[in-house]
mmCIF file of C-alpha atoms and ligand atoms in Angstrom:
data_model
loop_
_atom_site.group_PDB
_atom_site.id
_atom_site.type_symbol
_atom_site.label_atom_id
_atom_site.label_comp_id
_atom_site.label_asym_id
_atom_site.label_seq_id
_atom_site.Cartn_x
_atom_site.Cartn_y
_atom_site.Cartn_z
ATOM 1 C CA UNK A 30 -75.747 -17.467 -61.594
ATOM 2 C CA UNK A 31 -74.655 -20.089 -63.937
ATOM 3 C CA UNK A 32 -78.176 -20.268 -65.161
ATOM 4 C CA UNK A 33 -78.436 -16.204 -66.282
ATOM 5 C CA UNK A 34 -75.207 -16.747 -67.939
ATOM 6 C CA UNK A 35 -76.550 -19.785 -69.987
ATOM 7 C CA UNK A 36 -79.586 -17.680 -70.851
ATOM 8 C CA UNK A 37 -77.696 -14.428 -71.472
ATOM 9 C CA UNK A 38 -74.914 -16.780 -74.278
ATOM 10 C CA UNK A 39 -78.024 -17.830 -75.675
ATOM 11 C CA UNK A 40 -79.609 -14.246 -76.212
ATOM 12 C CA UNK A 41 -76.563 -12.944 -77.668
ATOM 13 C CA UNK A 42 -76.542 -16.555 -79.938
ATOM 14 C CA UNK A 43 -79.812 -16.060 -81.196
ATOM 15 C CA UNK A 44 -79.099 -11.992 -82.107
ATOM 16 C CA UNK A 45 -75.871 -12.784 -83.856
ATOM 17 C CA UNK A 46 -77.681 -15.724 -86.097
ATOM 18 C CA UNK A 47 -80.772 -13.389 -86.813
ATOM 19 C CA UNK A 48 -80.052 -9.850 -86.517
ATOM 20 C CA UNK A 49 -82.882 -7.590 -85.704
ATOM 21 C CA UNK A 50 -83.405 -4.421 -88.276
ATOM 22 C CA UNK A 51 -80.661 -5.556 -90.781
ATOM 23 C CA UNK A 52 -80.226 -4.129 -93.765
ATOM 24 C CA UNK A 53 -79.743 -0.507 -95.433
ATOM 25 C CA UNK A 54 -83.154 1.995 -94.759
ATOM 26 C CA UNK A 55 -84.178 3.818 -97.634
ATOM 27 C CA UNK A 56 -84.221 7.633 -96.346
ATOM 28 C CA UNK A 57 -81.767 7.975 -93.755
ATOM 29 C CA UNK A 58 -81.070 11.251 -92.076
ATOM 30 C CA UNK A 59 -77.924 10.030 -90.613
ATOM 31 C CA UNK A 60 -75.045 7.488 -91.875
ATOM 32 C CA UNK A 61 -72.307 6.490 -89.790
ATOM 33 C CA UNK A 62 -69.504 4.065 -90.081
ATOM 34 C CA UNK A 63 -67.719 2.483 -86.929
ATOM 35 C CA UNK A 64 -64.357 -0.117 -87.206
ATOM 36 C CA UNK A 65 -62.945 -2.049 -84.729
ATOM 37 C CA UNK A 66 -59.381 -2.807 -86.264
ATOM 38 C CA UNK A 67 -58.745 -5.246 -83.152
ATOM 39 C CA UNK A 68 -61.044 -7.653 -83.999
ATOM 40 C CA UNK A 69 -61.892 -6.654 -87.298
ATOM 41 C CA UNK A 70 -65.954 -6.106 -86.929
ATOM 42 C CA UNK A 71 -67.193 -3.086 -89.262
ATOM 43 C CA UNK A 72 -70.888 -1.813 -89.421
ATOM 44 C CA UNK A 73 -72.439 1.022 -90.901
ATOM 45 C CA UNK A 74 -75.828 2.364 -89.030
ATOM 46 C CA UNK A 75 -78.171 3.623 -90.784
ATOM 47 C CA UNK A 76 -81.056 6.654 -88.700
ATOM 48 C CA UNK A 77 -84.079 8.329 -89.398
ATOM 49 C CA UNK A 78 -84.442 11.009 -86.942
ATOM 50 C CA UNK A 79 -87.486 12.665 -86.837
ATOM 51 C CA UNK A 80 -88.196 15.880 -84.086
ATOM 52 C CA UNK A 81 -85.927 14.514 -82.208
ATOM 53 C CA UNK A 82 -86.548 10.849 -82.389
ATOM 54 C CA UNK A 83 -85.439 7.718 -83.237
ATOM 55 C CA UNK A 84 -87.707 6.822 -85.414
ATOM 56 C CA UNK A 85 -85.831 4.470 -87.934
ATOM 57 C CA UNK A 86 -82.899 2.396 -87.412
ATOM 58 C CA UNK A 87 -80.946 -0.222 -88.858
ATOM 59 C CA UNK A 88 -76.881 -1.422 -89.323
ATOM 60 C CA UNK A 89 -74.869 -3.696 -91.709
ATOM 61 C CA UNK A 90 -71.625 -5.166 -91.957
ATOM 62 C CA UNK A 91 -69.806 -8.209 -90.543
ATOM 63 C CA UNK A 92 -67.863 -8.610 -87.374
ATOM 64 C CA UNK A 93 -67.961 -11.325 -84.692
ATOM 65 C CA UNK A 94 -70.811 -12.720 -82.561
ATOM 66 C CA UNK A 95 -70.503 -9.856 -79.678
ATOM 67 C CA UNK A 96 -70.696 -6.839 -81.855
ATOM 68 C CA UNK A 97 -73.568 -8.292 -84.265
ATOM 69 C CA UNK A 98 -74.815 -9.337 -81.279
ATOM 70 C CA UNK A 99 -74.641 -5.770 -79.502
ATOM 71 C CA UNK A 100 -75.325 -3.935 -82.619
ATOM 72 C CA UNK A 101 -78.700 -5.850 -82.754
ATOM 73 C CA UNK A 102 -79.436 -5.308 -79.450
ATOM 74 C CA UNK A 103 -78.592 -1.968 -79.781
ATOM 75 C CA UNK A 104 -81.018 -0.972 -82.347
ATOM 76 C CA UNK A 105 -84.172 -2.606 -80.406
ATOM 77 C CA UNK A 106 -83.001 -0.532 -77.481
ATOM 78 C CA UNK A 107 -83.016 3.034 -79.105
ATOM 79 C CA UNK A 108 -85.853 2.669 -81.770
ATOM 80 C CA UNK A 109 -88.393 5.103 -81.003
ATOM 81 C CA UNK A 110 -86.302 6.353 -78.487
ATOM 82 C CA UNK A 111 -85.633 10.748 -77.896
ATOM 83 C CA UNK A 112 -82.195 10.885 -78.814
ATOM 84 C CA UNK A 113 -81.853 12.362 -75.447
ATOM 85 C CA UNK A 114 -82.668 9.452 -73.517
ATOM 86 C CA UNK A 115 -80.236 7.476 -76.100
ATOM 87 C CA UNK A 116 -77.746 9.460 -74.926
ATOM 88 C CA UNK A 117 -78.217 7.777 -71.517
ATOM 89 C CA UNK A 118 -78.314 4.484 -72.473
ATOM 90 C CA UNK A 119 -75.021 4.988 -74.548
ATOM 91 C CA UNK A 120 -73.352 6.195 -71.295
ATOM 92 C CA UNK A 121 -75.045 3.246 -69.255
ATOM 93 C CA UNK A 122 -73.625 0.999 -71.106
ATOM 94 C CA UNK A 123 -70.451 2.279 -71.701
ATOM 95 C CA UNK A 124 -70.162 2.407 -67.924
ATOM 96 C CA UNK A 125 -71.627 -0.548 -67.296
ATOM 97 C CA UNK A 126 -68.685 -2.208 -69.576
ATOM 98 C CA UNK A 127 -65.848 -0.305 -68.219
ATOM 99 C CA UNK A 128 -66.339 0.564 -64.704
ATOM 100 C CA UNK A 129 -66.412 -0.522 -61.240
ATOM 101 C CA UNK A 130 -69.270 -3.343 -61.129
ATOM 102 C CA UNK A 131 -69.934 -2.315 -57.644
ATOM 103 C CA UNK A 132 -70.928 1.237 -58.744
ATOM 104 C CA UNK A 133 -74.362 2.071 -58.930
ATOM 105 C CA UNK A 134 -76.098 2.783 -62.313
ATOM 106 C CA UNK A 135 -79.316 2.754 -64.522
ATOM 107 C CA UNK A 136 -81.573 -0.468 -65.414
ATOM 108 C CA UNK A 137 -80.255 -1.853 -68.949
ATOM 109 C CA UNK A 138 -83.083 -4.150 -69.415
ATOM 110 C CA UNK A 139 -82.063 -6.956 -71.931
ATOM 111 C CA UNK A 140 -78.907 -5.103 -72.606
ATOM 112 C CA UNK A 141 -77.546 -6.505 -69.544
ATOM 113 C CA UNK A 142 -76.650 -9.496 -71.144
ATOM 114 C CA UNK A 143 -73.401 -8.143 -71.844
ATOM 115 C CA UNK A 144 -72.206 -7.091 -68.558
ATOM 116 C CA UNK A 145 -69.919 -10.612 -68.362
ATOM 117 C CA UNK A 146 -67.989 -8.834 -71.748
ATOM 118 C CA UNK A 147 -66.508 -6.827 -68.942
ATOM 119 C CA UNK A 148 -64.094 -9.519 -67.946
ATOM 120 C CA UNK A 149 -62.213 -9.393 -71.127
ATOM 121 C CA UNK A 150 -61.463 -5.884 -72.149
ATOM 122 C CA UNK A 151 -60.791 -6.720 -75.497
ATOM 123 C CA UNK A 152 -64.127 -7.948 -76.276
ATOM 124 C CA UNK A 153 -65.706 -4.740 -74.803
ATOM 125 C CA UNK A 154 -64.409 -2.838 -77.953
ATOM 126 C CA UNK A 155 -67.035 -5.548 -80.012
ATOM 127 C CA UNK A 156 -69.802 -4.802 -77.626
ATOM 128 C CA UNK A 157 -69.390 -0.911 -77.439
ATOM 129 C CA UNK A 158 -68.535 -0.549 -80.912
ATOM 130 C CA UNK A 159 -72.368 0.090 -82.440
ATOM 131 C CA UNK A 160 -72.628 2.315 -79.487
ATOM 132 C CA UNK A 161 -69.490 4.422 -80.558
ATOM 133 C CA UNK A 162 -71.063 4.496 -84.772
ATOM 134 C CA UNK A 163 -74.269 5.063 -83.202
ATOM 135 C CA UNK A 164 -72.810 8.419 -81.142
ATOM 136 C CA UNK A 165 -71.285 9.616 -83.841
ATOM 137 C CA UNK A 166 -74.501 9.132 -86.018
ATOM 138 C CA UNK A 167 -76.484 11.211 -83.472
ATOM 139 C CA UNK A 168 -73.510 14.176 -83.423
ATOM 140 C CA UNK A 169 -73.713 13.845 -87.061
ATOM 141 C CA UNK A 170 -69.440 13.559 -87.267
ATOM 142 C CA UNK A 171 -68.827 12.278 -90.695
ATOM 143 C CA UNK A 172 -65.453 10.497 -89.118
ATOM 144 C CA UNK A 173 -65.885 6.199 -88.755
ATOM 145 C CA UNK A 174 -65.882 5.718 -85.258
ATOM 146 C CA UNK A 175 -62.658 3.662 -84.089
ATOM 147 C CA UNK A 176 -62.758 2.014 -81.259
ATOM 148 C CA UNK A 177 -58.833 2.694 -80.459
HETATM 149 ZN ZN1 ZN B 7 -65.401 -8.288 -82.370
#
């Protein structure tokens, strides 16, 4: 057990130091901002939705190593992705973060390596909060997502 944990640190490490699709895209369909005034981490995310698709997506802004981390994470997970079946993985991981570890629910793939954020409540504000901007991005509310 010790051994996943070491290896899931040292994928959320290596996605803080180099975040995957950083940076502003050019044409974006959607814009949303999301602020987590508990720990301070901000991000904008930045879609291009196309028929219904992911087919763009990138985020900037500064916060700690779990929401970098997350947000990185977060836009490997839904690129190319219906927004339907984003959707799904939102609420996976939201549940996976905030309820009863014994309860059954989907396969996160690599986005498991935050299920150990669940221990400390405040940190799963960091590792939802890309989730939250993303959501918001999808419903197209022009409101930054708060994590309070
Ligand atoms: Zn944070």
């Amino acid at each position: 057990m010790s051994d996943l944990r070491e290896l899931y640190q040292e994928v959320i490490f290596d996605h803080n130091r180099h975040p995957r699709n950083f940076g502003v895209l050019e044409h974006p369909t959607k814009v949303a901002h999301g602020h987590n005034p508990l720990c301070g981490d901000q991000l904008t995310l930045y879609l291009t939705v196309r028929d219904g698709v992911v087919v763009e997506v990138s985020f900037q802004g500064q916060g700690c190593a779990i929401s970098t981390a997350s947000a990185s994470l977060m836009t490997e997970a839904v690129k190319g992705k219906p927004l339907a079946e984003v959707e799904q993985l939102f609420a996976a991981f939201h549940t996976m973060l905030t309820e009863d570890p014994t309860e059954p629910r989907s396969d996160l793939g690599k986005l498991e390596v935050f299920e150990g954020v669940r221990e400390y409540p405040a940190r799963v504000k960091c590792a939802t909060l890309a989730w939250h901007t993303l959501h918001n991005a999808v419903l197209g509310t022009d409101e930054t997502a708060k994590t309070e």
